[in-house]
Short mmCIF file of C-alpha atoms and ligand atoms in Angstrom, two decimals:
data_model
loop_
_atom_site.label_atom_id
_atom_site.label_comp_id
_atom_site.label_asym_id
_atom_site.label_seq_id
_atom_site.Cartn_x
_atom_site.Cartn_y
_atom_site.Cartn_z
CA MET F 1 73.13 -25.89 -77.21
CA TYR F 2 70.43 -24.38 -79.40
CA THR F 3 70.46 -23.53 -83.09
CA VAL F 4 68.21 -20.89 -84.61
CA LEU F 5 67.56 -20.69 -88.36
CA ALA F 6 67.12 -17.02 -89.08
CA GLY F 7 66.19 -14.43 -91.66
CA GLY F 8 66.17 -10.74 -90.75
CA VAL F 9 63.74 -8.70 -88.70
CA GLY F 10 61.33 -11.45 -87.48
CA ALA F 11 64.20 -13.63 -86.33
CA ALA F 12 65.96 -10.71 -84.64
CA ARG F 13 62.81 -9.86 -82.65
CA PHE F 14 62.52 -13.46 -81.49
CA LEU F 15 66.20 -13.51 -80.52
CA GLN F 16 65.74 -10.41 -78.35
CA GLY F 17 63.51 -12.52 -76.12
CA PHE F 18 65.28 -15.84 -76.48
CA LEU F 19 68.77 -14.58 -75.64
CA ASN F 20 67.42 -12.95 -72.48
CA THR F 21 66.02 -16.31 -71.42
CA VAL F 22 68.95 -18.68 -72.14
CA ASP F 23 72.72 -18.28 -71.95
CA PRO F 24 73.55 -16.50 -75.25
CA SER F 25 76.85 -18.37 -75.54
CA GLU F 26 74.84 -21.57 -75.97
CA VAL F 27 73.11 -20.31 -79.09
CA THR F 28 74.20 -20.61 -82.72
CA ILE F 29 72.30 -18.62 -85.31
CA ILE F 30 72.43 -19.75 -88.94
CA VAL F 31 71.52 -16.81 -91.13
CA ASN F 32 70.16 -16.49 -94.67
CA THR F 33 72.55 -14.82 -97.11
CA GLY F 34 70.41 -15.07 -100.26
CA ASP F 35 69.52 -11.37 -99.80
CA ASP F 36 73.16 -10.32 -99.97
CA GLU F 37 73.85 -7.68 -102.58
CA GLU F 38 76.59 -5.41 -103.80
CA PHE F 39 76.08 -1.67 -103.65
CA TYR F 40 78.82 0.76 -104.75
CA GLY F 41 81.26 -2.15 -104.78
CA LEU F 42 80.46 -3.06 -101.16
CA HIS F 43 79.23 -6.47 -99.99
CA VAL F 44 76.06 -5.97 -97.95
CA SER F 45 74.63 -8.91 -95.96
CA PRO F 46 71.31 -7.50 -94.71
CA ASP F 47 70.15 -10.46 -92.62
CA LEU F 48 73.54 -11.03 -91.00
CA ASP F 49 73.69 -7.32 -90.17
CA ILE F 50 70.15 -7.18 -88.79
CA VAL F 51 70.89 -10.11 -86.46
CA MET F 52 74.33 -8.76 -85.55
CA TYR F 53 73.15 -5.22 -84.81
CA THR F 54 70.19 -6.54 -82.82
CA LEU F 55 72.35 -8.77 -80.65
CA ALA F 56 74.85 -5.94 -80.18
CA GLY F 57 71.98 -3.69 -79.02
CA ILE F 58 72.63 -1.08 -81.73
CA VAL F 59 69.85 -1.88 -84.22
CA ASP F 60 67.35 0.77 -85.24
CA GLN F 61 64.39 -0.91 -83.52
CA LYS F 62 61.80 1.13 -85.36
CA LYS F 63 62.98 0.13 -88.83
CA GLY F 64 64.28 -3.26 -87.73
CA TRP F 65 67.45 -2.82 -89.81
CA GLY F 66 70.43 -0.44 -89.80
CA ILE F 67 72.07 1.23 -86.82
CA TYR F 68 70.13 3.32 -84.31
CA ARG F 69 70.56 7.10 -84.87
CA ASP F 70 72.57 6.55 -88.06
CA THR F 71 72.80 9.39 -90.57
CA PHE F 72 72.64 9.10 -94.35
CA LEU F 73 75.01 11.86 -95.46
CA CYS F 74 77.01 9.59 -97.76
CA MET F 75 73.74 8.69 -99.53
CA GLU F 76 72.98 12.38 -100.01
CA VAL F 77 76.30 12.95 -101.74
CA LEU F 78 75.92 9.81 -103.86
CA HIS F 79 72.51 11.16 -104.88
CA ARG F 80 74.13 14.44 -105.92
CA TYR F 81 76.57 12.46 -108.00
CA GLY F 82 73.55 11.01 -109.82
CA GLU F 83 73.76 7.54 -108.29
CA GLU F 84 70.70 5.46 -107.43
CA THR F 85 70.16 5.59 -103.67
CA TRP F 86 67.04 3.50 -103.06
CA PHE F 87 68.95 1.09 -100.78
CA LYS F 88 69.72 3.24 -97.77
CA LEU F 89 73.14 2.58 -96.31
CA GLY F 90 73.71 4.64 -93.18
CA ASP F 91 77.05 6.31 -92.51
CA MET F 92 77.81 4.08 -89.52
CA ASP F 93 76.39 1.00 -91.27
CA LEU F 94 78.77 1.66 -94.17
CA ALA F 95 81.73 0.88 -91.90
CA THR F 96 80.49 -2.73 -91.63
CA HIS F 97 80.24 -3.11 -95.40
CA VAL F 98 83.61 -1.42 -96.03
CA LEU F 99 85.40 -3.73 -93.60
CA ARG F 100 83.52 -6.84 -94.76
CA THR F 101 84.35 -6.10 -98.39
CA GLU F 102 88.00 -5.39 -97.61
CA LEU F 103 88.37 -8.70 -95.76
CA LEU F 104 86.46 -10.69 -98.41
CA ASP F 105 88.78 -9.18 -101.03
CA GLU F 106 91.69 -10.56 -98.98
CA ASN F 107 90.04 -14.01 -99.29
CA VAL F 108 88.82 -14.10 -95.70
CA THR F 109 85.57 -16.12 -95.72
CA LEU F 110 82.19 -14.58 -94.88
CA SER F 111 82.07 -16.83 -91.78
CA GLU F 112 85.37 -15.49 -90.54
CA VAL F 113 84.43 -11.90 -91.31
CA THR F 114 81.17 -12.38 -89.41
CA ARG F 115 83.01 -13.91 -86.46
CA LYS F 116 85.35 -10.94 -86.31
CA LEU F 117 82.56 -8.37 -86.55
CA CYS F 118 80.56 -10.20 -83.85
CA HIS F 119 83.60 -10.41 -81.60
CA GLU F 120 84.30 -6.68 -81.93
CA LEU F 121 80.63 -5.92 -81.26
CA GLY F 122 80.76 -8.00 -78.07
CA ILE F 123 78.21 -10.59 -79.26
CA ARG F 124 78.29 -13.78 -77.21
CA SER F 125 76.20 -16.01 -79.49
CA ARG F 126 77.68 -17.57 -82.59
CA ILE F 127 76.30 -16.07 -85.81
CA ILE F 128 77.14 -17.98 -88.99
CA PRO F 129 76.13 -17.41 -92.59
CA MET F 130 74.36 -20.37 -94.19
CA SER F 131 77.15 -20.59 -96.77
CA ASN F 132 80.37 -18.89 -97.72
CA ASN F 133 79.44 -19.29 -101.37
CA LYS F 134 77.41 -16.73 -103.22
CA VAL F 135 73.67 -17.42 -103.40
CA SER F 136 71.35 -14.84 -104.93
CA THR F 137 67.62 -14.91 -104.40
CA MET F 138 65.79 -13.87 -107.57
CA VAL F 139 62.05 -13.43 -107.98
CA ARG F 140 60.07 -13.70 -111.21
CA ILE F 141 57.59 -10.95 -111.98
CA GLY F 142 55.63 -11.67 -115.14
CA SER F 143 58.25 -13.36 -117.30
CA GLY F 144 61.41 -11.67 -116.00
CA PHE F 145 63.57 -12.24 -112.95
CA ILE F 146 64.76 -9.42 -110.70
CA LYS F 147 67.08 -9.47 -107.71
CA PHE F 148 65.53 -9.79 -104.27
CA GLN F 149 66.49 -6.33 -102.96
CA GLU F 150 65.11 -4.71 -106.10
CA TYR F 151 61.78 -6.46 -105.46
CA PHE F 152 61.87 -5.91 -101.69
CA VAL F 153 63.21 -2.38 -101.31
CA LYS F 154 63.22 -0.58 -104.68
CA ARG F 155 59.78 -1.83 -105.75
CA ALA F 156 58.49 -2.17 -102.16
CA THR F 157 57.16 -5.74 -102.76
CA SER F 158 54.41 -4.25 -104.94
CA ASP F 159 54.69 -6.91 -107.68
CA ASP F 160 53.08 -10.33 -107.85
CA VAL F 161 55.79 -12.96 -107.75
CA ASN F 162 55.21 -16.25 -109.58
CA LYS F 163 58.56 -17.96 -109.02
CA VAL F 164 61.55 -17.71 -106.66
CA ILE F 165 64.98 -19.14 -107.42
CA PHE F 166 68.20 -19.20 -105.42
CA LYS F 167 70.93 -18.66 -107.98
CA GLY F 168 74.10 -20.53 -107.06
CA ILE F 169 72.45 -22.75 -104.42
CA ALA F 170 73.36 -26.01 -106.19
CA ASN F 171 77.05 -25.23 -105.72
CA ALA F 172 76.77 -23.65 -102.28
CA LYS F 173 78.37 -25.63 -99.49
CA PRO F 174 77.10 -25.12 -95.96
CA ALA F 175 79.46 -22.83 -94.06
CA PRO F 176 81.67 -24.54 -91.46
CA ASP F 177 79.67 -25.49 -88.34
CA VAL F 178 76.26 -25.22 -90.02
CA VAL F 179 75.69 -28.98 -90.19
CA ASP F 180 77.61 -29.72 -86.95
CA SER F 181 75.61 -27.19 -85.01
CA ILE F 182 72.34 -28.72 -86.26
CA MET F 183 73.57 -32.20 -85.39
CA ASP F 184 74.96 -31.28 -81.95
CA SER F 185 72.08 -29.11 -80.71
CA LYS F 186 69.53 -30.07 -78.15
CA GLY F 187 66.93 -27.89 -79.78
CA ILE F 188 66.48 -26.23 -83.18
CA ILE F 189 64.25 -23.21 -83.65
CA VAL F 190 63.03 -22.10 -87.04
CA ALA F 191 62.48 -18.40 -86.40
CA PRO F 192 59.30 -16.62 -87.53
CA SER F 193 61.00 -15.56 -90.75
CA ASN F 194 59.84 -15.74 -94.34
CA PRO F 195 59.53 -19.47 -95.11
CA ILE F 196 60.36 -18.96 -98.81
CA VAL F 197 63.08 -16.32 -99.11
CA SER F 198 64.69 -16.56 -95.66
CA ILE F 199 64.29 -20.07 -94.25
CA GLY F 200 63.72 -21.63 -97.70
CA THR F 201 67.14 -20.40 -98.78
CA ILE F 202 68.89 -21.94 -95.76
CA LEU F 203 66.99 -25.21 -96.30
CA GLY F 204 68.12 -25.19 -99.93
CA VAL F 205 71.80 -25.38 -99.00
CA ARG F 206 73.17 -28.86 -99.57
CA GLY F 207 72.98 -31.11 -96.53
CA VAL F 208 70.93 -28.75 -94.34
CA ARG F 209 67.55 -30.48 -94.77
CA LYS F 210 69.16 -33.89 -94.30
CA ALA F 211 70.89 -32.72 -91.11
CA LEU F 212 67.55 -31.41 -89.84
CA ARG F 213 65.93 -34.79 -90.54
CA ASP F 214 68.82 -36.76 -89.01
CA THR F 215 69.56 -34.73 -85.88
CA LYS F 216 68.25 -35.94 -82.55
CA ALA F 217 67.45 -32.35 -81.61
CA ARG F 218 63.82 -31.38 -81.17
CA LYS F 219 62.82 -29.04 -84.00
CA VAL F 220 60.32 -26.26 -83.40
CA ALA F 221 59.14 -23.59 -85.84
CA ILE F 222 57.23 -20.41 -85.08
CA SER F 223 54.77 -19.39 -87.76
CA PRO F 224 55.45 -15.96 -89.29
CA ILE F 225 51.89 -16.03 -90.66
CA VAL F 226 49.10 -15.19 -88.25
CA GLY F 227 45.46 -15.17 -89.29
CA GLY F 228 46.50 -15.56 -92.93
CA ASN F 229 48.74 -12.48 -92.91
CA ALA F 230 52.49 -12.13 -92.55
CA ILE F 231 53.43 -10.32 -89.35
CA LYS F 232 55.91 -8.36 -91.45
CA GLY F 233 56.93 -8.41 -95.09
CA PRO F 234 55.53 -10.21 -98.12
CA ALA F 235 55.54 -13.87 -96.96
CA ASP F 236 51.75 -14.27 -97.36
CA ARG F 237 51.68 -12.78 -100.86
CA LEU F 238 54.75 -14.74 -101.92
CA MET F 239 53.16 -17.99 -100.74
CA ARG F 240 49.91 -17.24 -102.54
CA GLY F 241 51.80 -16.32 -105.73
CA LEU F 242 53.63 -19.65 -105.59
CA GLY F 243 50.40 -21.61 -105.17
CA MET F 244 50.78 -22.30 -101.45
CA GLU F 245 48.26 -21.69 -98.71
CA PRO F 246 49.29 -18.49 -96.90
CA SER F 247 48.73 -19.75 -93.38
CA ALA F 248 50.49 -21.43 -90.48
CA TYR F 249 49.39 -24.69 -92.12
CA GLY F 250 51.10 -23.68 -95.39
CA VAL F 251 54.29 -22.90 -93.46
CA ALA F 252 54.14 -26.19 -91.54
CA ALA F 253 53.72 -28.07 -94.82
CA LEU F 254 57.02 -26.59 -96.06
CA TYR F 255 58.82 -27.96 -92.98
CA ARG F 256 56.89 -31.24 -92.62
CA ASP F 257 59.85 -33.51 -93.48
CA PHE F 258 61.82 -32.47 -90.39
CA LEU F 259 59.63 -30.52 -87.97
CA ASP F 260 58.51 -31.88 -84.56
CA TRP F 261 56.52 -28.90 -83.31
CA MET F 262 54.78 -26.00 -85.03
CA VAL F 263 54.01 -23.03 -82.80
CA ILE F 264 51.03 -21.04 -84.00
CA ASP F 265 49.16 -18.03 -82.71
CA GLU F 266 46.00 -18.32 -80.62
CA ILE F 267 44.09 -16.76 -83.51
CA ASP F 268 44.92 -19.81 -85.63
CA VAL F 269 43.66 -22.43 -83.19
CA ALA F 270 41.31 -23.77 -85.91
CA LEU F 271 44.36 -24.93 -87.92
CA LYS F 272 45.58 -27.25 -85.16
CA GLY F 273 44.02 -30.47 -86.46
CA ARG F 274 45.20 -29.96 -90.04
CA ILE F 275 48.76 -29.21 -88.92
CA GLU F 276 48.78 -32.26 -86.65
CA GLY F 277 47.70 -34.21 -89.73
CA LEU F 278 51.10 -33.34 -91.23
CA GLY F 279 52.67 -35.50 -88.52
CA MET F 280 53.79 -32.87 -86.02
CA ASN F 281 52.72 -31.43 -82.67
CA VAL F 282 51.15 -28.02 -82.41
CA GLY F 283 51.84 -25.42 -79.72
CA ILE F 284 49.41 -22.55 -79.36
CA THR F 285 50.37 -19.24 -77.76
CA ASP F 286 50.45 -15.49 -78.32
CA THR F 287 53.17 -15.16 -81.01
CA ILE F 288 52.86 -11.42 -81.66
CA MET F 289 56.03 -9.96 -80.13
CA ARG F 290 54.79 -6.47 -79.34
CA ASN F 291 57.17 -5.84 -76.45
CA GLN F 292 60.09 -7.42 -74.61
CA ARG F 293 57.81 -9.22 -72.15
CA LYS F 294 55.92 -10.91 -75.00
CA LYS F 295 59.21 -11.84 -76.72
CA GLU F 296 60.40 -13.52 -73.53
CA ASN F 297 57.04 -15.26 -73.01
CA LEU F 298 57.33 -16.76 -76.49
CA ALA F 299 60.92 -17.82 -75.75
CA ARG F 300 59.81 -19.54 -72.52
CA PHE F 301 57.01 -21.28 -74.39
CA ILE F 302 59.58 -22.71 -76.84
CA LEU F 303 61.93 -23.71 -74.00
CA ASP F 304 59.06 -25.50 -72.33
CA ILE F 305 58.57 -27.56 -75.52
CA PHE F 306 62.28 -28.48 -75.46
CA GLY F 307 61.97 -29.46 -71.80
CA ARG F 308 59.09 -31.87 -72.37
CA GLY F 309 59.81 -35.59 -72.40
N1 FO1 I 401 65.25 -2.33 -96.02
C1 FO1 I 401 64.44 -1.40 -96.58
O1 FO1 I 401 63.22 -1.60 -96.61
N2 FO1 I 401 64.97 -0.24 -97.14
C2 FO1 I 401 66.30 0.02 -97.13
O2 FO1 I 401 66.73 1.05 -97.65
C3 FO1 I 401 67.16 -0.94 -96.50
C4 FO1 I 401 68.53 -0.73 -96.39
C5 FO1 I 401 69.32 -1.65 -95.70
C6 FO1 I 401 70.67 -1.41 -95.52
C7 FO1 I 401 71.47 -2.31 -94.84
C8 FO1 I 401 70.90 -3.48 -94.34
O3 FO1 I 401 71.68 -4.36 -93.66
C9 FO1 I 401 69.55 -3.74 -94.50
C10 FO1 I 401 68.75 -2.84 -95.18
N3 FO1 I 401 67.37 -3.04 -95.34
C11 FO1 I 401 66.59 -2.11 -95.96
C12 FO1 I 401 66.73 -4.27 -94.84
C13 FO1 I 401 66.78 -5.44 -95.81
O4 FO1 I 401 66.79 -5.13 -97.14
C14 FO1 I 401 65.64 -6.43 -95.61
O5 FO1 I 401 65.01 -6.33 -94.38
C15 FO1 I 401 66.13 -7.86 -95.74
O6 FO1 I 401 66.87 -8.10 -96.88
C16 FO1 I 401 64.98 -8.85 -95.68
O7 FO1 I 401 65.30 -9.72 -94.69
#
């Protein structure tokens, strides 16, 4: 069994290769829910949805989120009603949020809702939220905090962030199976997701870091930073704003207490020695997942690390 710690788009791209290389039913994906937000009274879980839609083969590949060929007619009407519509919820996508919200209102947990949605979408891997408790990622710009989606989508990550907090994390329990799946896996993969606001949130949930240190599984991370730049999103700028080195080394340093292997891109070969100095092995390969073949090559590279003695 394998466990993948996942954010949104970067993780989903990796999974497209990985799940074509191993039996999908042997994979558990623990997903960040710090980005979750309410819009128009609906509970939206962007990272869960990105992973779910990707595995179901219905994601809008170009955007990386939402459903392929969705329309946004509901948004147009909301706009006419004078509502803010900067967070684009597609008409088909809305069905997910309507059903999720209805079930959550009936006290069904987010884990159970996710299991039902995955089942109906024919997904064979197990997708679990990091926690069933509410955690809200907030970023500080100047002296004030704003919610993550406001920073990420409304303001298009244009601000300098000097602090990130995960509101509610101290009281968030790991969702059922999060710790067990880490403990029972043969291999753990930290997807090439944002180390602060995607993976950092999962690692902040009580017991997760300890489980990662204690498990006998081999733990491998793929750097989302290549040549000092994030492959997608604001990870590099966030790291710099928080006083960290925006590089594969900076990412490895965040995982040093539990990681066995850091996989970095060929471009970053010069960082090998410094990363090894953190007490982990370094794998070097082409990590830019431009097409399905490259996604599967990266997956095979990771499987090869798991297969080594
Ligand atoms: N990302 C955007 O950049 N713009 C959007 O309007 C947007 C809408 C959206 C709707 C549903 C959903 O599940 C995801 C959505 N995302 C959108 C993606 C999402 O905000 C981010 O990719 C993640 O939160 C970061 O992992």
